Short mmCIF file of N, CA and C in Angstrom, two decimals:
data_model
loop_
_atom_site.label_atom_id
_atom_site.label_comp_id
_atom_site.label_asym_id
_atom_site.label_seq_id
_atom_site.Cartn_x
_atom_site.Cartn_y
_atom_site.Cartn_z
N MET H 1 -27.11 -14.81 18.85
CA MET H 1 -28.44 -15.57 18.91
C MET H 1 -28.37 -16.68 18.49
N SER H 2 -29.06 -17.35 18.78
CA SER H 2 -29.03 -19.39 18.87
C SER H 2 -29.57 -19.45 17.00
N GLU H 3 -29.12 -20.22 16.68
CA GLU H 3 -29.56 -20.86 15.13
C GLU H 3 -30.92 -20.62 15.23
N THR H 4 -31.66 -21.49 16.09
CA THR H 4 -33.22 -21.25 16.22
C THR H 4 -33.75 -20.15 15.74
N THR H 5 -33.29 -18.95 16.73
CA THR H 5 -33.90 -17.74 16.41
C THR H 5 -33.79 -17.46 15.55
N LEU H 6 -32.57 -17.49 14.54
CA LEU H 6 -32.07 -16.66 13.42
C LEU H 6 -32.84 -17.41 12.44
N THR H 7 -33.14 -18.73 12.61
CA THR H 7 -34.13 -19.50 11.53
C THR H 7 -35.66 -18.70 11.74
N ASN H 8 -36.00 -18.65 12.81
CA ASN H 8 -37.26 -18.14 12.75
C ASN H 8 -37.62 -16.97 12.14
N LEU H 9 -36.56 -15.81 12.63
CA LEU H 9 -36.38 -14.77 12.10
C LEU H 9 -36.40 -14.78 10.54
N LEU H 10 -35.82 -15.64 10.03
CA LEU H 10 -35.53 -15.93 8.45
C LEU H 10 -37.06 -16.12 8.19
N GLU H 11 -37.63 -17.21 8.72
CA GLU H 11 -38.76 -17.54 8.52
C GLU H 11 -39.93 -16.78 8.17
N TYR H 12 -39.74 -15.85 9.58
CA TYR H 12 -40.41 -14.61 9.48
C TYR H 12 -40.18 -13.49 8.47
N LEU H 13 -39.27 -13.57 7.99
CA LEU H 13 -38.94 -12.72 6.76
C LEU H 13 -39.38 -12.81 5.54
N TYR H 14 -39.41 -14.19 5.28
CA TYR H 14 -39.27 -14.75 4.21
C TYR H 14 -41.22 -14.68 3.89
N GLY H 15 -41.89 -14.90 4.89
CA GLY H 15 -43.22 -14.39 4.54
C GLY H 15 -44.00 -13.14 4.76
N THR H 16 -42.74 -11.98 4.74
CA THR H 16 -43.39 -10.55 5.10
C THR H 16 -42.81 -9.94 4.33
N LEU H 17 -41.53 -10.08 3.57
CA LEU H 17 -40.93 -9.15 2.47
C LEU H 17 -41.10 -9.67 1.39
N THR H 18 -41.16 -8.89 0.33
CA THR H 18 -41.35 -9.00 -1.34
C THR H 18 -39.74 -9.42 -1.30
N PRO H 19 -39.54 -9.67 -2.64
CA PRO H 19 -38.44 -10.27 -3.58
C PRO H 19 -37.30 -8.64 -3.14
N SER H 20 -37.58 -8.02 -3.65
CA SER H 20 -36.92 -6.89 -3.83
C SER H 20 -36.56 -6.43 -2.33
N ASN H 21 -37.70 -6.21 -1.65
CA ASN H 21 -36.91 -5.70 -0.13
C ASN H 21 -35.99 -6.99 0.29
N MET H 22 -36.39 -7.99 0.04
CA MET H 22 -35.41 -9.13 0.68
C MET H 22 -34.12 -9.12 -0.27
N GLN H 23 -33.98 -8.60 -1.18
CA GLN H 23 -32.37 -8.30 -1.80
C GLN H 23 -32.07 -7.06 -0.99
N TRP H 24 -32.60 -6.23 -1.09
CA TRP H 24 -32.09 -4.85 -0.42
C TRP H 24 -31.58 -5.38 0.83
N LEU H 25 -32.50 -5.85 1.61
CA LEU H 25 -32.20 -6.07 3.04
C LEU H 25 -30.78 -6.97 2.86
N GLY H 26 -30.84 -8.29 2.27
CA GLY H 26 -29.43 -9.03 2.01
C GLY H 26 -28.25 -8.06 1.62
N GLU H 27 -28.38 -7.14 0.72
CA GLU H 27 -27.22 -6.26 0.48
C GLU H 27 -26.75 -5.68 1.45
N HIS H 28 -27.71 -5.10 2.33
CA HIS H 28 -27.46 -4.10 3.23
C HIS H 28 -26.68 -5.03 4.31
N LEU H 29 -27.08 -6.16 4.65
CA LEU H 29 -26.51 -6.99 5.60
C LEU H 29 -25.14 -7.30 5.45
N ILE H 30 -25.33 -7.87 3.96
CA ILE H 30 -23.29 -8.12 3.64
C ILE H 30 -22.82 -6.98 4.02
N GLU H 31 -22.97 -5.69 3.18
CA GLU H 31 -22.16 -4.77 3.28
C GLU H 31 -21.92 -4.41 5.00
N HIS H 32 -22.74 -4.33 5.63
CA HIS H 32 -22.29 -3.86 7.03
C HIS H 32 -21.45 -5.15 7.58
N ALA H 33 -21.70 -6.51 7.36
CA ALA H 33 -20.80 -7.55 7.85
C ALA H 33 -19.65 -7.33 7.52
N ARG H 34 -19.30 -6.92 6.40
CA ARG H 34 -17.98 -6.89 5.44
C ARG H 34 -17.39 -5.63 6.35
N ILE H 35 -17.72 -4.50 6.24
CA ILE H 35 -17.79 -3.69 7.50
C ILE H 35 -17.05 -3.57 8.66
N GLU H 36 -17.88 -4.37 9.28
CA GLU H 36 -17.70 -4.87 10.81
C GLU H 36 -16.68 -5.74 10.90
N ASN H 37 -16.34 -6.74 9.83
CA ASN H 37 -15.29 -7.50 10.02
C ASN H 37 -13.97 -7.30 9.34
N GLU H 38 -14.09 -6.21 8.81
CA GLU H 38 -12.53 -5.32 8.35
C GLU H 38 -11.89 -5.35 9.24
N GLU H 39 -10.59 -5.83 9.44
CA GLU H 39 -9.52 -5.39 10.58
C GLU H 39 -8.83 -4.31 10.46
N VAL H 40 -9.11 -3.42 11.69
CA VAL H 40 -8.15 -2.29 11.96
C VAL H 40 -7.07 -2.40 12.08
N ARG H 41 -6.12 -1.77 10.88
CA ARG H 41 -4.68 -1.93 10.83
C ARG H 41 -4.38 -0.65 11.95
N PRO H 42 -3.27 -0.84 12.72
CA PRO H 42 -2.86 0.26 13.57
C PRO H 42 -1.61 1.15 12.68
N TYR H 43 -1.75 2.37 13.17
CA TYR H 43 -1.21 3.33 12.59
C TYR H 43 0.43 2.91 13.11
N THR H 44 1.46 3.39 12.26
CA THR H 44 2.53 3.44 12.68
C THR H 44 2.96 4.94 13.17
N MET H 45 3.80 4.56 13.82
CA MET H 45 4.28 6.14 14.47
C MET H 45 5.01 7.11 13.55
N GLU H 46 5.37 6.96 12.36
CA GLU H 46 5.71 7.60 11.28
C GLU H 46 4.11 8.38 10.64
N GLU H 47 3.10 7.25 10.64
CA GLU H 47 2.05 7.80 10.08
C GLU H 47 1.42 9.01 11.05
N ILE H 48 1.29 8.56 12.55
CA ILE H 48 0.81 9.76 13.35
C ILE H 48 1.55 11.05 13.39
N ASN H 49 2.71 10.86 13.47
CA ASN H 49 3.62 11.80 13.36
C ASN H 49 3.34 12.68 11.84
N ALA H 50 3.04 11.87 10.84
CA ALA H 50 2.84 12.80 9.72
C ALA H 50 1.46 13.66 10.02
N MET H 51 0.50 12.50 10.46
CA MET H 51 -0.96 13.30 10.49
C MET H 51 -0.92 14.51 11.50
N LEU H 52 -0.27 14.65 12.35
CA LEU H 52 0.06 15.24 13.81
C LEU H 52 0.73 16.67 12.80
N ASP H 53 1.65 16.40 12.28
CA ASP H 53 2.66 17.54 11.60
C ASP H 53 1.44 18.27 10.48
N LYS H 54 0.57 17.57 10.01
CA LYS H 54 -0.39 18.27 8.97
C LYS H 54 -1.51 19.16 9.55
N ALA H 55 -1.89 18.55 10.65
CA ALA H 55 -3.15 18.95 11.73
C ALA H 55 -2.24 20.09 12.36
N GLU H 56 -1.33 20.48 12.76
CA GLU H 56 -0.35 21.77 13.11
C GLU H 56 -0.08 22.61 11.98
N ARG H 57 0.12 22.61 10.82
CA ARG H 57 0.35 23.08 9.41
C ARG H 57 -0.98 23.65 9.14
N ASN H 58 -1.88 22.83 9.09
CA ASN H 58 -3.64 23.30 9.03
C ASN H 58 -3.71 24.46 10.38
N PHE H 59 -3.29 23.95 11.21
CA PHE H 59 -3.84 24.94 12.39
C PHE H 59 -3.26 26.10 12.43
N GLU H 60 -1.77 26.28 11.93
CA GLU H 60 -1.15 27.67 11.91
C GLU H 60 -1.45 28.09 10.41
N ASN H 61 -1.79 27.69 9.48
CA ASN H 61 -2.70 28.36 8.75
C ASN H 61 -4.25 28.96 8.79
N GLY H 62 -4.72 28.96 9.96
CA GLY H 62 -6.09 29.19 9.81
C GLY H 62 -7.25 28.30 9.22
N LEU H 63 -6.62 27.01 8.98
CA LEU H 63 -7.52 25.93 8.11
C LEU H 63 -8.31 25.41 9.43
N GLY H 64 -9.50 24.71 8.86
CA GLY H 64 -10.27 24.29 10.19
C GLY H 64 -11.61 24.99 10.61
N ILE H 65 -12.28 24.00 11.69
CA ILE H 65 -13.57 24.97 12.29
C ILE H 65 -12.73 24.82 13.81
N PRO H 66 -13.21 25.87 14.23
CA PRO H 66 -13.46 25.97 15.76
C PRO H 66 -14.15 25.45 16.44
N SER H 67 -13.62 24.53 17.86
CA SER H 67 -14.78 23.58 18.35
C SER H 67 -16.17 23.96 18.47
N GLU H 68 -15.84 25.49 18.75
CA GLU H 68 -17.13 26.21 19.41
C GLU H 68 -17.92 26.42 18.15
N GLU H 69 -17.73 26.60 17.01
CA GLU H 69 -18.70 26.34 15.80
C GLU H 69 -18.95 24.97 15.75
N VAL H 70 -17.95 24.00 15.72
CA VAL H 70 -18.40 22.79 15.47
C VAL H 70 -19.75 22.55 16.59
N PHE H 71 -19.63 22.68 17.58
CA PHE H 71 -20.73 22.47 18.90
C PHE H 71 -21.84 23.18 18.28
N HIS H 72 -21.65 24.49 18.23
CA HIS H 72 -22.99 25.38 17.86
C HIS H 72 -23.68 24.44 16.88
N GLU H 73 -23.07 24.05 15.65
CA GLU H 73 -23.69 23.22 14.44
C GLU H 73 -24.24 22.13 15.07
N LEU H 74 -23.51 21.38 15.69
CA LEU H 74 -24.33 20.28 16.09
C LEU H 74 -25.50 20.45 17.12
N GLU H 75 -25.62 21.50 17.99
CA GLU H 75 -26.83 21.74 18.91
C GLU H 75 -27.81 22.24 17.92
N GLU H 76 -27.76 23.00 16.89
CA GLU H 76 -28.51 23.50 15.49
C GLU H 76 -29.43 22.30 14.89
N ASP H 77 -28.18 21.36 14.75
CA ASP H 77 -29.04 19.81 14.18
C ASP H 77 -29.77 19.29 14.73
N PHE H 78 -29.34 19.43 16.36
CA PHE H 78 -30.48 18.44 17.67
C PHE H 78 -31.52 19.15 17.68
N GLU H 79 -31.27 20.35 17.62
CA GLU H 79 -32.68 20.95 17.71
C GLU H 79 -33.65 20.86 16.38
N ILE H 80 -33.37 20.89 15.34
CA ILE H 80 -33.89 20.47 14.23
C ILE H 80 -34.83 19.21 14.09
N GLU H 81 -33.77 18.22 14.83
CA GLU H 81 -34.19 16.89 14.69
C GLU H 81 -35.06 16.38 15.42
N GLU H 82 -35.13 17.19 16.73
CA GLU H 82 -35.96 17.13 17.78
C GLU H 82 -37.21 17.71 17.38
N LEU H 83 -37.17 19.03 16.58
CA LEU H 83 -38.46 19.60 16.30
C LEU H 83 -39.12 18.57 15.07
N GLN H 84 -38.50 17.79 14.26
CA GLN H 84 -39.10 16.90 13.14
C GLN H 84 -39.57 16.01 13.74
N LEU H 85 -39.28 15.65 15.09
CA LEU H 85 -39.52 14.12 15.75
C LEU H 85 -40.99 14.48 16.66
N GLU H 86 -41.03 15.97 16.96
CA GLU H 86 -42.06 16.46 17.60
C GLU H 86 -43.54 16.45 16.68
N MET H 87 -43.22 16.83 15.26
CA MET H 87 -44.08 16.88 14.41
C MET H 87 -44.45 15.74 13.93
N ALA H 88 -43.81 14.89 13.93
CA ALA H 88 -44.10 13.36 13.34
C ALA H 88 -45.03 12.70 14.08
#
């Protein structure tokens, strides 16, 4: 986005937001930018193998949720959200 466009957006926000709205928005923008700028550190092969070993142990011990159940819960959530949108 160009600096002119950003300046226009900023001027618009100055004219429409309350000071508390500006502070809230600023804090959220800063936090989002911080997260976006974090570098993703690649895992080492040892870390990957350790995660796989743990997942295999959990699977063997019956821990976790079967994918069918996860997808069923997701479908239910989507149906509820769709109903809420229709009612709005």
